[in-house]
Amino acid sequence: MEEIRLKKPIEEVRQVLKHYLNTGHKFTDTPPADPSLGDYEVKFKKWSGDVAASIRRCFDPPSVAERFLQIPRRKGMWREVKIQTRYRNLIHAYEYQRDYIEELEGTLEIYEAPNFCDPEREFMLRAIELSRHCKDEANRPSPKVGAVLVKEGKIIGQAYRGELGPCDHAEYTLLQKKLPTEIVAGSTLYVTLEPCTKRGPNKTPCAERIIERKIKKVVFGCIDRNPNIRGEGEVQLMDAGIEIGKFDSDLLPIIEELNREFLRLHR
């Protein structure tokens, strides 16, 4: 591995590499004799291109990304008609690129996180990591939401949707179930999705709960695409005098990718 330099904070680079390792895992389940193998090849090409682009944004020099795409050739042509040969080549390419991502992950151990530390960004990344634990509910896609509550620069609570009860919102789990008696006035909430303004009967919307607990600032990732909520959470919080912040723009694609199935419902 040639000497490389980081173009982004180390924790973000780790998140990017971990994300692509997780999403690339599906190629190992490709049916070896499926006549529609071409579909997998198209998806693999898209995956490879996305990974290379992200590596290019995270590392210097550019050759770090180029090496990712320089897959050693095997016997047989990539476009050979035989499905089995195409399958072996696809899996070989994936395994090479997977190993290279793991190699890049290993190089990050030589960097010390404090040199790249941005506390606010760390809290954003932590919220995203928590959201990965969410599972779909009631046989339909549901948003994957993580929440982190910070006071005086320290995390005092964190939660994700469905952590302690089915369909429980991350903010409800955090403020009502985990910190019901904690004094959270003046704290900052980092949450991956805009807090809701509407809930079912006898349920308090998350925006109202945040206002009641006198949280000083809310930093959120994506706007809720539900047309009954879209943008209203931000407005309600602002009207209550709560300061609003947004996740760094380059983190939004990660949140949207995690919520891909849910977002399709509201397009």
Coordinates of N, CA, C and O in Angstrom, one line a residue, residues 194-195 206-208 210-211 218 220 232-244:
E194 N -36.0 14.6 10.4 CA -36.7 15.7 11.0 C -37.8 15.2 12.0 O -38.5 14.2 11.7
P195 N -37.8 15.7 13.2 CA -38.8 15.3 14.2 C -40.3 15.4 13.7 O -40.6 16.4 13.0
C206 N -43.0 14.1 18.3 CA -41.6 14.2 18.8 C -41.3 15.7 18.9 O -40.6 16.1 19.8
A207 N -41.7 16.5 17.9 CA -41.4 18.0 18.0 C -42.0 18.6 19.3 O -41.3 19.4 20.0
E208 N -43.2 18.2 19.7 CA -43.8 18.7 20.9 C -43.0 18.3 22.1 O -42.8 19.0 23.1
I210 N -39.9 17.5 22.3 CA -38.6 18.2 22.3 C -38.8 19.6 22.9 O -38.0 20.1 23.7
I211 N -39.9 20.3 22.5 CA -40.2 21.6 23.0 C -40.5 21.6 24.5 O -40.0 22.4 25.3
V218 N -31.7 21.6 17.8 CA -31.9 20.3 17.2 C -31.1 20.3 15.8 O -31.3 21.2 15.0
F220 N -30.7 18.1 12.6 CA -31.2 16.9 11.9 C -30.7 16.7 10.5 O -30.1 17.6 9.9
E232 N -42.7 20.6 8.5 CA -43.4 21.1 9.6 C -42.7 21.0 10.9 O -42.8 21.8 11.8
G233 N -41.9 19.9 11.0 CA -41.1 19.7 12.3 C -40.1 20.9 12.5 O -40.0 21.4 13.6
E234 N -39.4 21.2 11.4 CA -38.4 22.3 11.5 C -39.1 23.6 11.8 O -38.6 24.3 12.7
V235 N -40.2 23.9 11.2 CA -40.9 25.2 11.4 C -41.4 25.2 12.9 O -41.3 26.3 13.5
Q236 N -42.0 24.1 13.3 CA -42.6 24.1 14.7 C -41.5 24.4 15.7 O -41.7 25.1 16.7
L237 N -40.4 23.7 15.5 CA -39.2 23.9 16.5 C -38.7 25.4 16.4 O -38.4 26.0 17.5
M238 N -38.6 25.9 15.2 CA -38.1 27.3 15.1 C -39.1 28.3 15.8 O -38.7 29.2 16.4
D239 N -40.4 28.0 15.6 CA -41.4 28.9 16.2 C -41.3 28.9 17.7 O -41.7 29.8 18.4
A240 N -40.8 27.8 18.2 CA -40.7 27.6 19.7 C -39.4 28.2 20.2 O -39.1 28.1 21.4
G241 N -38.6 28.8 19.3 CA -37.3 29.4 19.7 C -36.2 28.4 19.8 O -35.1 28.7 20.3
I242 N -36.3 27.2 19.2 CA -35.3 26.2 19.2 C -34.3 26.4 18.0 O -34.8 26.6 16.9
E243 N -33.1 26.5 18.3 CA -32.1 26.7 17.2 C -32.0 25.4 16.4 O -32.1 24.3 16.9
I244 N -32.0 25.6 15.0 CA -31.9 24.5 14.1 C -30.6 24.4 13.4 O -30.0 25.4 13.0

